[in-house]
Coordinates of C-alpha atoms in Angstrom, one line a residue:
Chain D
X1 CA -24.8 -15.6 -16.3
X2 CA -23.6 -15.5 -20.0
X3 CA -23.6 -11.7 -19.7
X4 CA -21.8 -11.5 -16.5
X5 CA -19.3 -14.2 -17.0
X6 CA -18.9 -13.1 -20.6
X7 CA -17.8 -9.6 -19.5
X8 CA -15.3 -11.1 -17.1
X9 CA -13.9 -13.4 -19.7
X10 CA -13.6 -10.5 -22.1
X11 CA -11.7 -8.4 -19.6
X12 CA -9.4 -11.3 -18.6
X13 CA -8.6 -11.9 -22.3
X14 CA -7.9 -8.2 -22.8
X15 CA -5.3 -8.2 -20.0
X16 CA -3.7 -11.4 -21.2
X17 CA -3.6 -9.8 -24.7
X18 CA -1.8 -6.7 -23.5
X19 CA 0.6 -8.8 -21.6
X20 CA 1.3 -11.1 -24.6
X21 CA 2.0 -8.1 -26.8
X22 CA 4.5 -6.8 -24.3
X23 CA 6.5 -9.9 -23.7
X24 CA 10.2 -9.5 -23.6
X25 CA 13.2 -11.5 -22.3
X26 CA 14.5 -10.2 -19.1
X27 CA 18.3 -9.8 -19.3
X28 CA 19.1 -9.5 -15.6
X29 CA 17.5 -10.1 -12.2
X30 CA 17.1 -6.4 -12.0
X31 CA 15.0 -6.4 -15.1
X32 CA 12.8 -9.2 -13.7
X33 CA 12.4 -7.9 -10.2
X34 CA 12.0 -4.1 -10.8
X35 CA 11.3 -3.9 -14.5
X36 CA 14.7 -2.5 -15.2
X37 CA 13.8 0.8 -13.4
X38 CA 12.1 1.9 -16.6
X39 CA 8.6 3.1 -15.8
X40 CA 7.3 6.7 -16.1
X41 CA 4.9 8.5 -13.9
X42 CA 1.6 7.3 -15.3
X43 CA 2.6 3.7 -15.1
X44 CA 3.9 4.2 -11.6
X45 CA 0.7 6.0 -10.4
X46 CA -1.6 3.2 -11.7
X47 CA 0.7 0.5 -10.5
X48 CA 0.7 2.0 -7.0
X49 CA -3.1 2.4 -7.0
X50 CA -3.7 -1.1 -8.4
X51 CA -1.5 -2.6 -5.7
X52 CA -2.7 -0.4 -2.8
X53 CA -6.4 -0.7 -3.3
X54 CA -7.3 -4.4 -3.5
X55 CA -10.7 -5.8 -4.6
X56 CA -11.7 -5.9 -0.9
X57 CA -12.0 -2.0 -1.1
X58 CA -15.3 -2.7 -2.8
X59 CA -16.4 -5.5 -0.4
X60 CA -14.8 -5.0 3.0
X61 CA -14.6 -1.2 3.0
X62 CA -17.9 -0.9 1.0
X63 CA -19.4 -2.9 3.8
X64 CA -17.8 -0.8 6.5
X65 CA -19.3 2.4 5.0
X66 CA -22.8 0.7 4.9
X67 CA -22.6 -0.4 8.5
X68 CA -20.3 2.2 10.3
X69 CA -20.8 5.3 8.0
X70 CA -18.5 8.2 8.2
X71 CA -15.9 6.4 10.4
X72 CA -15.0 4.4 7.3
X73 CA -13.3 7.5 5.9
X74 CA -10.3 6.7 8.0
X75 CA -9.2 4.6 5.1
X76 CA -9.1 7.5 2.8
X77 CA -7.1 9.6 5.3
X78 CA -4.4 7.0 5.7
X79 CA -4.3 6.2 2.0
X80 CA -3.7 9.9 1.2
X81 CA -1.0 10.1 3.9
X82 CA 0.6 7.0 2.3
X83 CA 0.9 8.9 -1.0
X84 CA 2.5 11.8 0.8
X85 CA 5.0 9.4 2.1
X86 CA 5.6 8.2 -1.4
X87 CA 6.7 11.8 -2.2
X88 CA 8.9 12.1 0.8
X89 CA 10.6 8.6 0.3
X90 CA 11.0 9.1 -3.5
X91 CA 14.4 10.8 -3.6
X92 CA 16.5 8.9 -1.1
X93 CA 15.1 5.5 -1.8
X94 CA 15.2 5.7 -5.6
X95 CA 18.8 7.1 -5.5
X96 CA 20.0 4.3 -3.3
X97 CA 18.1 1.8 -5.4
X98 CA 19.7 3.0 -8.7
X99 CA 23.2 3.6 -7.1
X100 CA 23.5 0.2 -5.3
X101 CA 21.2 -1.9 -7.6
X102 CA 18.6 -2.5 -4.9
X103 CA 15.7 -4.8 -5.9
X104 CA 13.8 -5.4 -2.7
X105 CA 13.0 -3.7 0.6
X106 CA 15.4 -6.2 2.3
X107 CA 18.2 -4.9 0.0
X108 CA 17.6 -1.4 1.4
X109 CA 17.8 -2.7 5.0
X110 CA 21.0 -4.6 4.2
X111 CA 22.5 -1.5 2.6
X112 CA 21.7 0.9 5.3
X113 CA 22.7 -1.3 8.3
X114 CA 25.6 -3.1 6.6
X115 CA 24.2 -6.5 7.4
X116 CA 22.9 -9.2 5.1
X117 CA 21.1 -11.0 7.9
X118 CA 18.8 -8.1 8.4
X119 CA 17.7 -8.7 4.8
X120 CA 16.5 -12.1 5.9
X121 CA 14.6 -10.8 8.9
X122 CA 12.8 -8.2 6.9
X123 CA 12.0 -10.6 4.2
X124 CA 10.6 -13.2 6.6
X125 CA 8.5 -10.6 8.5
X126 CA 7.1 -9.4 5.1
X127 CA 6.4 -12.9 3.6
X128 CA 4.9 -14.4 6.8
X129 CA 2.7 -11.2 7.4
X130 CA 1.6 -11.0 3.7
X131 CA 0.5 -14.6 3.2
X132 CA -2.8 -14.2 5.1
X133 CA -3.7 -11.2 3.1
X134 CA -2.8 -13.0 -0.2
X135 CA -5.2 -15.8 0.9
X136 CA -7.9 -13.3 1.9
X137 CA -7.6 -11.6 -1.4
X138 CA -8.2 -15.0 -3.2
X139 CA -11.1 -15.8 -0.9
X140 CA -12.6 -12.4 -1.6
X141 CA -13.1 -13.5 -5.3
X142 CA -15.6 -16.0 -3.9
X143 CA -17.9 -13.1 -3.4
X144 CA -17.3 -11.9 -6.9
X145 CA -18.0 -15.2 -8.6
X146 CA -21.0 -16.0 -6.5
X147 CA -22.6 -12.6 -7.4
X148 CA -21.7 -13.2 -11.1
X149 CA -23.5 -16.5 -11.0
X150 CA -26.6 -14.8 -9.6
X151 CA -26.4 -17.1 -6.5
X152 CA -26.3 -20.3 -8.6
X153 CA -22.8 -21.2 -7.3
X154 CA -22.3 -22.0 -3.7
X155 CA -19.8 -19.8 -1.8
X156 CA -17.2 -22.7 -1.5
X157 CA -17.6 -23.4 -5.3
X158 CA -17.2 -19.7 -6.1
X159 CA -14.0 -19.5 -4.0
X160 CA -12.6 -22.4 -6.0
X161 CA -13.5 -20.8 -9.3
X162 CA -12.0 -17.5 -8.1
X163 CA -8.8 -19.2 -7.0
X164 CA -8.5 -21.0 -10.3
X165 CA -8.9 -17.7 -12.3
X166 CA -6.4 -15.8 -10.2
X167 CA -4.0 -18.7 -10.3
X168 CA -4.2 -18.8 -14.1
X169 CA -3.5 -15.1 -14.1
X170 CA -0.3 -15.7 -12.3
X171 CA 1.1 -17.6 -15.3
X172 CA 1.9 -14.2 -16.8
X173 CA 3.1 -12.8 -13.5
X174 CA 5.6 -15.6 -13.2
X175 CA 6.7 -15.3 -16.9
X176 CA 7.0 -11.6 -17.0
X177 CA 8.0 -10.5 -13.5
X178 CA 7.6 -6.9 -12.6
X179 CA 7.3 -5.7 -16.1
X180 CA 4.1 -7.7 -16.5
X181 CA 2.8 -6.5 -13.2
X182 CA 3.3 -2.8 -14.0
X183 CA 2.0 -3.1 -17.5
X184 CA -1.1 -4.9 -16.5
X185 CA -1.6 -2.6 -13.5
X186 CA -1.9 0.2 -15.9
X187 CA -4.9 -1.3 -17.7
X188 CA -6.4 -2.8 -14.5
X189 CA -6.0 0.4 -12.7
X190 CA -7.7 2.4 -15.3
X191 CA -10.7 -0.1 -15.3
X192 CA -10.8 -0.4 -11.5
X193 CA -10.4 3.2 -10.3
X194 CA -11.3 5.4 -13.2
X195 CA -14.0 3.1 -14.6
X196 CA -15.0 2.0 -11.2
X197 CA -15.0 5.7 -10.0
X198 CA -17.4 6.7 -12.8
X199 CA -19.7 3.8 -12.0
X200 CA -19.7 4.9 -8.3
X201 CA -20.7 8.4 -9.3
X202 CA -23.5 7.0 -11.5
X203 CA -24.7 4.7 -8.6
X204 CA -24.7 7.6 -6.1
X205 CA -26.9 9.7 -8.5
X206 CA -29.2 6.6 -8.8
X207 CA -29.4 6.1 -5.1
X208 CA -30.3 9.7 -4.5
X209 CA -32.8 10.0 -7.4
X210 CA -34.4 6.5 -7.5
X211 CA -34.1 5.6 -3.8
X212 CA -34.3 9.0 -2.3
X213 CA -31.2 8.3 -0.3
X214 CA -29.3 11.6 0.6
X215 CA -26.9 12.5 3.3
X216 CA -29.7 14.3 5.0
X217 CA -31.9 11.3 5.2
X218 CA -29.2 9.0 6.8
X219 CA -29.5 7.6 10.3
X220 CA -27.5 10.1 12.6
X221 CA -25.6 7.0 13.8
X222 CA -23.9 7.0 10.5
X223 CA -22.0 10.1 11.6
X224 CA -20.6 8.7 14.8
X225 CA -16.8 8.5 15.1
X226 CA -15.2 6.5 17.9
X227 CA -14.6 8.9 20.8
X228 CA -14.9 8.8 24.7
X229 CA -17.5 6.3 25.7
X230 CA -17.3 4.3 22.5
X231 CA -16.6 0.6 22.7
X232 CA -13.6 0.9 20.4
X233 CA -11.9 3.6 22.6
X234 CA -11.1 7.3 21.8
X235 CA -7.7 6.5 20.2
X236 CA -8.9 3.7 18.1
X237 CA -9.2 5.8 14.9
X238 CA -5.8 7.4 15.5
X239 CA -4.3 3.9 15.9
X240 CA -5.9 2.7 12.6
X241 CA -4.8 5.8 10.6
X242 CA -1.2 6.1 12.1
X243 CA -0.4 2.4 11.7
X244 CA -2.1 2.4 8.3
X245 CA 0.0 5.3 6.9
X246 CA 3.2 4.1 8.4
X247 CA 2.5 0.5 7.6
X248 CA 1.7 1.1 4.0
X249 CA 5.4 1.4 3.1
X250 CA 6.3 -1.6 5.1
X251 CA 4.6 -4.1 2.7
X252 CA 7.2 -5.3 0.4
X253 CA 4.9 -5.2 -2.7
X254 CA 4.3 -1.5 -2.1
X255 CA 7.9 -0.6 -1.2
X256 CA 9.2 -2.1 -4.4
X257 CA 7.3 0.5 -6.3
X258 CA 10.0 3.0 -5.4
X259 CA 12.5 1.0 -7.4
X260 CA 10.5 0.5 -10.6
X261 CA 10.4 4.2 -11.7
X262 CA 12.7 5.6 -14.2
X263 CA 13.8 8.5 -11.9
X264 CA 12.9 10.7 -8.8
X265 CA 11.0 13.0 -11.1
X266 CA 8.6 10.2 -12.2
X267 CA 8.1 9.0 -8.7
X268 CA 7.2 12.4 -7.5
X269 CA 4.9 13.0 -10.5
X270 CA 3.3 9.6 -9.8
X271 CA 2.4 10.8 -6.3
X272 CA 0.9 13.9 -7.8
X273 CA -1.2 11.8 -10.2
X274 CA -2.2 9.2 -7.7
X275 CA -3.4 11.6 -5.0
X276 CA -6.4 13.1 -6.9
X277 CA -7.4 9.6 -8.0
X278 CA -7.1 8.3 -4.5
X279 CA -9.1 11.2 -3.3
X280 CA -11.9 11.0 -5.9
X281 CA -12.2 7.2 -5.9
X282 CA -12.2 7.1 -2.1
X283 CA -14.8 9.7 -1.6
X284 CA -17.0 8.2 -4.3
X285 CA -16.8 4.7 -2.8
X286 CA -17.4 5.7 0.8
X287 CA -20.3 8.0 0.1
X288 CA -21.7 5.4 -2.1
X289 CA -21.6 2.9 0.8
X290 CA -23.2 5.5 3.2
X291 CA -26.1 6.1 0.8
X292 CA -26.5 2.4 0.2
X293 CA -27.3 2.0 3.9
X294 CA -30.9 2.9 2.9
X295 CA -31.0 -0.2 0.6
X296 CA -32.3 -3.1 2.8
X297 CA -30.7 -5.8 0.7
X298 CA -27.3 -4.1 1.1
X299 CA -27.8 -3.8 4.9
X300 CA -28.6 -7.5 5.0
X301 CA -25.4 -8.4 3.0
X302 CA -23.1 -5.4 3.3
X303 CA -20.1 -7.3 1.8
X304 CA -22.0 -7.5 -1.5
X305 CA -23.2 -3.9 -1.6
X306 CA -21.3 -3.2 -4.7
X307 CA -23.0 -6.0 -6.6
X308 CA -26.4 -5.6 -5.1
X309 CA -26.7 -1.9 -6.0
X310 CA -25.2 -2.3 -9.4
X311 CA -27.7 -5.1 -10.2
X312 CA -30.6 -3.1 -8.9
X313 CA -29.5 0.0 -10.9
X314 CA -28.4 -1.4 -14.1
X315 CA -29.4 -5.0 -14.4
X316 CA -27.1 -7.8 -15.6
X317 CA -24.8 -5.6 -17.7
X318 CA -24.0 -3.3 -14.8
X319 CA -23.6 -6.3 -12.5
X320 CA -21.1 -7.8 -15.0
X321 CA -19.2 -4.4 -15.2
X322 CA -19.1 -4.3 -11.3
X323 CA -17.5 -7.8 -11.5
X324 CA -15.0 -6.6 -14.1
X325 CA -14.0 -3.6 -11.9
X326 CA -13.6 -5.9 -8.8
X327 CA -11.6 -8.4 -10.8
X328 CA -9.3 -5.7 -12.1
X329 CA -8.6 -4.4 -8.6
X330 CA -8.1 -8.0 -7.2
X331 CA -5.7 -9.0 -10.0
X332 CA -3.6 -6.0 -9.5
X333 CA -3.2 -6.6 -5.8
X334 CA -2.6 -10.3 -6.0
X335 CA 0.0 -10.3 -8.8
X336 CA 1.9 -7.4 -7.0
X337 CA 2.0 -9.5 -3.9
X338 CA 3.2 -12.7 -5.5
X339 CA 5.8 -10.9 -7.7
X340 CA 7.3 -9.2 -4.7
X341 CA 7.4 -12.2 -2.6
X342 CA 9.0 -14.3 -5.4
X343 CA 11.7 -11.7 -5.9
X344 CA 12.3 -11.7 -2.1
X345 CA 12.6 -15.5 -1.9
X346 CA 15.3 -15.4 -4.6
X347 CA 17.1 -12.2 -3.6
X348 CA 16.7 -12.0 0.2
X349 CA 16.5 -15.6 1.3
X350 CA 18.2 -18.0 -1.2
X351 CA 20.4 -15.4 -2.8
X352 CA 21.5 -14.0 0.4
X353 CA 23.4 -17.1 1.4
X354 CA 24.2 -18.8 -2.0
X355 CA 26.0 -17.2 -4.9
X356 CA 23.7 -17.2 -7.8
X357 CA 24.0 -16.1 -11.4
X358 CA 21.3 -13.7 -12.8
X359 CA 19.5 -16.5 -14.7
X360 CA 19.5 -18.7 -11.6
X361 CA 17.9 -15.8 -9.6
X362 CA 15.2 -15.4 -12.2
X363 CA 14.5 -19.2 -12.2
X364 CA 14.3 -19.3 -8.3
X365 CA 12.0 -16.2 -8.3
X366 CA 9.7 -18.0 -10.8
X367 CA 9.7 -21.2 -9.0
X368 CA 9.1 -19.3 -5.7
X369 CA 6.1 -17.4 -7.2
X370 CA 4.7 -20.7 -8.6
X371 CA 5.0 -22.4 -5.1
X372 CA 3.5 -19.3 -3.4
X373 CA 0.6 -19.3 -5.8
X374 CA -0.1 -22.9 -5.2
X375 CA 0.2 -22.6 -1.4
X376 CA -2.1 -19.5 -1.3
X377 CA -4.5 -21.2 -3.7
X378 CA -4.7 -24.3 -1.5
X379 CA -5.1 -22.3 1.6
X380 CA -7.8 -20.2 0.0
X381 CA -10.0 -23.3 -0.6
X382 CA -9.8 -24.3 3.1
X383 CA -12.1 -23.1 5.8
X384 CA -9.7 -21.1 8.0
X385 CA -11.8 -19.4 10.7
X386 CA -8.7 -17.6 12.3
X387 CA -7.4 -16.2 9.0
X388 CA -8.9 -12.7 9.2
X389 CA -7.6 -12.5 13.0
X390 CA -4.2 -13.7 11.8
X391 CA -4.2 -11.0 9.0
X392 CA -5.1 -8.3 11.4
X393 CA -2.3 -9.5 13.8
X394 CA 0.1 -9.7 10.8
X395 CA -0.5 -6.0 10.3
X396 CA 0.5 -5.2 13.9
X397 CA 3.7 -7.1 13.1
X398 CA 4.7 -5.8 9.8
X399 CA 4.5 -2.2 11.0
X400 CA 7.5 -3.0 13.2
X401 CA 9.6 -2.6 10.0
X402 CA 8.7 1.0 9.9
X403 CA 11.1 2.2 12.7
X404 CA 14.3 0.9 11.1
X405 CA 13.0 1.7 7.7
X406 CA 12.0 5.4 8.0
X407 CA 14.6 6.3 10.6
X408 CA 17.3 4.5 8.6
X409 CA 16.5 6.5 5.6
X410 CA 16.4 9.9 7.2
X411 CA 18.7 9.6 10.3
X412 CA 22.4 8.7 10.2
X413 CA 22.7 7.7 13.8
X414 CA 20.6 4.6 13.7
X415 CA 22.6 1.4 13.8
X416 CA 22.1 -2.4 13.1
X417 CA 21.9 -3.3 16.8
X418 CA 19.0 -1.0 17.3
X419 CA 17.3 -2.1 14.0
X420 CA 17.5 -5.8 15.0
X421 CA 16.6 -5.3 18.6
X422 CA 13.9 -2.8 18.0
X423 CA 12.1 -4.9 15.2
X424 CA 12.2 -8.1 17.2
X425 CA 11.2 -6.6 20.5
X426 CA 8.5 -4.5 18.8
X427 CA 7.2 -7.6 17.1
X428 CA 7.2 -9.7 20.2
X429 CA 5.5 -6.9 22.1
X430 CA 2.7 -6.6 19.5
X431 CA 2.2 -10.4 19.3
X432 CA 2.4 -10.8 23.1
X433 CA -0.3 -8.2 23.7
X434 CA -2.5 -9.7 20.9
X435 CA -2.2 -13.2 22.4
X436 CA -2.8 -11.9 26.0
X437 CA -5.7 -9.6 25.3
X438 CA -7.2 -10.9 22.1
X439 CA -7.1 -7.7 20.0
X440 CA -8.7 -5.3 22.5
X441 CA -6.3 -3.9 25.1
X442 CA -8.2 -2.8 28.3
X443 CA -5.6 -0.1 29.1
X444 CA -5.1 1.1 25.5
X445 CA -7.9 3.6 25.1
X446 CA -8.3 2.1 21.6
X447 CA -4.6 1.9 20.8
X448 CA -3.7 -1.3 19.0
X449 CA -1.0 -3.8 20.0
X450 CA 1.1 -2.5 17.1
X451 CA 1.2 0.9 18.6
X452 CA 2.7 -0.4 21.9
X453 CA 5.1 -2.5 19.8
X454 CA 6.1 0.6 17.8
X455 CA 6.8 2.6 21.1
X456 CA 9.1 -0.2 22.3
X457 CA 10.6 -0.5 18.9
X458 CA 11.4 3.3 18.8
X459 CA 12.7 3.4 22.3
X460 CA 15.1 0.5 21.7
X461 CA 16.3 2.0 18.3
X462 CA 16.9 5.4 19.7
X463 CA 18.5 4.1 22.8
X464 CA 20.9 1.9 20.8
X465 CA 21.7 4.9 18.6
X466 CA 22.9 6.9 21.4
X467 CA 24.3 4.2 23.7
X468 CA 26.2 2.3 21.0
X469 CA 27.6 5.0 18.6
X470 CA 29.0 4.0 15.2
X471 CA 32.6 3.0 14.9
X472 CA 34.6 5.5 12.8
X473 CA 34.5 3.0 9.9
X474 CA 30.8 2.5 10.2
X475 CA 30.2 6.2 10.5
X476 CA 32.2 6.7 7.3
X477 CA 30.2 4.0 5.5
X478 CA 26.9 5.5 6.5
X479 CA 28.1 9.0 5.7
X480 CA 29.0 7.8 2.2
X481 CA 25.4 6.5 1.7
X482 CA 23.9 9.8 2.5
X483 CA 26.6 11.7 0.4
X484 CA 25.3 9.7 -2.6
X485 CA 21.8 11.2 -1.9
X486 CA 23.1 14.7 -1.5
X487 CA 25.3 14.5 -4.6
X488 CA 22.3 13.4 -6.7
X489 CA 19.9 15.8 -5.2
X490 CA 16.6 15.8 -7.2
X491 CA 18.2 13.5 -9.8
X492 CA 19.6 16.5 -11.6
X493 CA 23.1 14.9 -11.4
X494 CA 23.2 11.4 -12.9
X495 CA 23.2 8.7 -10.3
X496 CA 26.6 6.8 -10.5
X497 CA 26.3 3.1 -9.9
X498 CA 28.3 2.3 -6.7
X499 CA 28.4 -1.5 -6.9
X500 CA 26.8 -3.8 -4.2
X501 CA 28.8 -3.3 -1.0
X502 CA 30.1 -6.2 1.0
X503 CA 27.9 -7.2 4.0
X504 CA 28.6 -8.6 7.4
Chain P
X1 CA 31.0 16.6 -8.1
X2 CA 29.3 19.9 -6.9
X3 CA 26.3 19.5 -4.6
X4 CA 23.3 21.4 -6.1
X5 CA 21.3 23.1 -3.4
X6 CA 17.7 23.9 -4.0
X7 CA 17.2 27.4 -5.2
X8 CA 14.0 27.9 -3.1
X9 CA 14.5 26.7 0.5
X10 CA 11.4 28.8 1.5
X11 CA 9.2 26.9 -0.8
X12 CA 10.6 23.6 0.6
X13 CA 9.9 24.9 4.1
X14 CA 6.4 25.7 3.2
X15 CA 5.9 22.2 1.8
X16 CA 7.3 20.5 4.9
X17 CA 5.0 22.6 7.2
X18 CA 2.1 21.7 5.1
X19 CA 2.9 18.0 5.2
X20 CA 3.2 18.3 9.0
X21 CA -0.2 20.1 9.1
X22 CA -1.6 17.1 7.0
X23 CA -0.5 14.7 9.6
X24 CA -1.9 16.8 12.5
X25 CA -5.3 17.4 11.0
X26 CA -5.7 13.8 9.9
X27 CA -4.3 12.2 13.1
X28 CA -5.0 14.5 16.0
X29 CA -7.8 12.8 18.1
X30 CA -9.3 16.1 19.5
X31 CA -10.3 17.1 16.0
X32 CA -12.3 14.0 15.1
X33 CA -13.7 13.8 18.7
X34 CA -15.1 17.3 18.1
X35 CA -16.7 16.0 14.8
X36 CA -18.1 12.9 16.4
X37 CA -21.8 12.6 15.7
X38 CA -22.3 16.2 14.3
X39 CA -24.9 16.4 11.6
X40 CA -25.0 20.2 11.6
X41 CA -24.5 21.1 7.9
X42 CA -21.4 23.0 6.9
X43 CA -21.7 24.0 3.2
X44 CA -24.6 21.5 3.0
X45 CA -22.6 18.6 4.2
X46 CA -23.0 17.1 7.7
X47 CA -20.1 18.3 10.0
X48 CA -18.6 14.9 10.7
X49 CA -18.4 14.1 7.0
X50 CA -17.2 17.7 6.3
X51 CA -14.2 17.1 8.7
X52 CA -13.0 14.0 6.7
X53 CA -13.5 15.7 3.3
X54 CA -11.6 18.8 4.5
X55 CA -8.8 16.7 5.7
X56 CA -8.6 14.8 2.5
X57 CA -8.7 17.9 0.5
X58 CA -5.9 19.5 2.6
X59 CA -3.6 16.4 2.0
X60 CA -4.5 16.3 -1.7
X61 CA -3.8 20.0 -2.2
X62 CA -0.5 19.8 -0.3
X63 CA 0.8 17.1 -2.5
X64 CA -0.1 18.8 -5.7
X65 CA 1.4 22.1 -4.4
X66 CA 4.5 20.1 -3.5
X67 CA 4.8 18.7 -6.9
X68 CA 4.2 22.0 -8.6
X69 CA 6.8 23.8 -6.3
X70 CA 9.3 21.1 -6.9
X71 CA 8.9 21.3 -10.6
X72 CA 9.3 25.0 -10.3
X73 CA 12.6 24.6 -8.4
X74 CA 13.8 22.2 -11.0
X75 CA 13.0 24.7 -13.8
X76 CA 14.9 27.5 -11.9
X77 CA 17.9 25.1 -11.4
X78 CA 18.0 24.0 -15.0

């Protein structure tokens, strides 16, 4: 235990040391919420990865590859498509962010649709949908600390220890805001995905050499993909990948990465840096899981496959390093979440209706993060049997942001009536279907409730766009927004701050 | 302020088409239905796994190519 917990403590201290060395006083809320739009491509790439791939990649998706085999590769497909969308969104979103001083996803909705109330709706959907995932992330640390204690700690005690550690880590997230998140993501990302990737390659070699587990020796069932006749339905994988790729940019903590870069160039370069890392890490993790299906202990406890194989292959030191990798991934995801939601509380909810000075906004964001950390920590220590179902349901809900978000960015005709009505009806459709059919739609051929919600959402949005055309004044306002993007194409012409527009 | 157009619309077109191809090969159900349960080796890799690896490689290559072409455009425009 001294070795495993010692390695964790050493890594935790290193992260805190890096953060302490980089402490600065934020001059404005923009500094606090988006790090002053000051980060280059390498920081952006690691920050994206560290927020995108949580610690549960090693537990939940590791387990999926052990039990379901090649089907688990869907997570890699949609993760890569999400990076493609980063490249596509980079120019319009960064330019609007810089020109109009946008700090949150809700700010972009408000700007595009000329309504401050839509900022509230987007923020509420984001926060409510994200909370179950935040709690799940904290609970996942229970697996980590139980494994590090070599089974000495009970699972409930391990969850409490995990929650205490991650809550302590949030002291620096609250103090330093986005700057702290991105700087720590850089170190945590290197450890989790480069260090973790190298460990995975070593473990794959060990599984092949020491355990004789190769692709050719795997059970043929490991190569099944849900198709006709499967219990999931033939369109199940499509639904997972489609909603996964679109939904990625609906999470506020992912979307805000588009505002933290120092330019369009850095964002695009970060996509080019992130994509091979995503590719190599994803392949290594999923093939590792498939090969580990030949390890009986891993099959018996698939959620712990990462720890079990590391322990068997390299003893306590490798087990400790496996813990460090998972802790690095978990910290990055959790602090990104809490920072984004704190900024939304201050900017999109309180600041949307009360005029606040910059310092007051920062204080409210900090208090919000603290309260959110305490709430999620408390929830994580409870036994909540419906939490995972709620988290899955939340995903079907949050993707309803995608229609007004993506179409709003690339299509001038969309209007606020369509955005409001589409989002709300799409959300209600998704929740209604989930409640009525409990997650498996008998008529869906594997399509999830979120897909049907998206169809309703799209139909309403497009119908409103054609049936309720913009007034001349609104058309001029929207055209002006798109002119700002055209005028600053590729960031080669400096982005001129336009000032925050008045909202209805 | 003059609007600066890309010096290489053809390259942009290729990137857009490649991104669309990414979406099709990753999402089109008939492709993964065809790979379902296939263990016949392609380049030594079971076909079902080969499908996912090929899709992932296609997306990865497209994004790197897009970045390189974009950087080339910028160099030409500078």
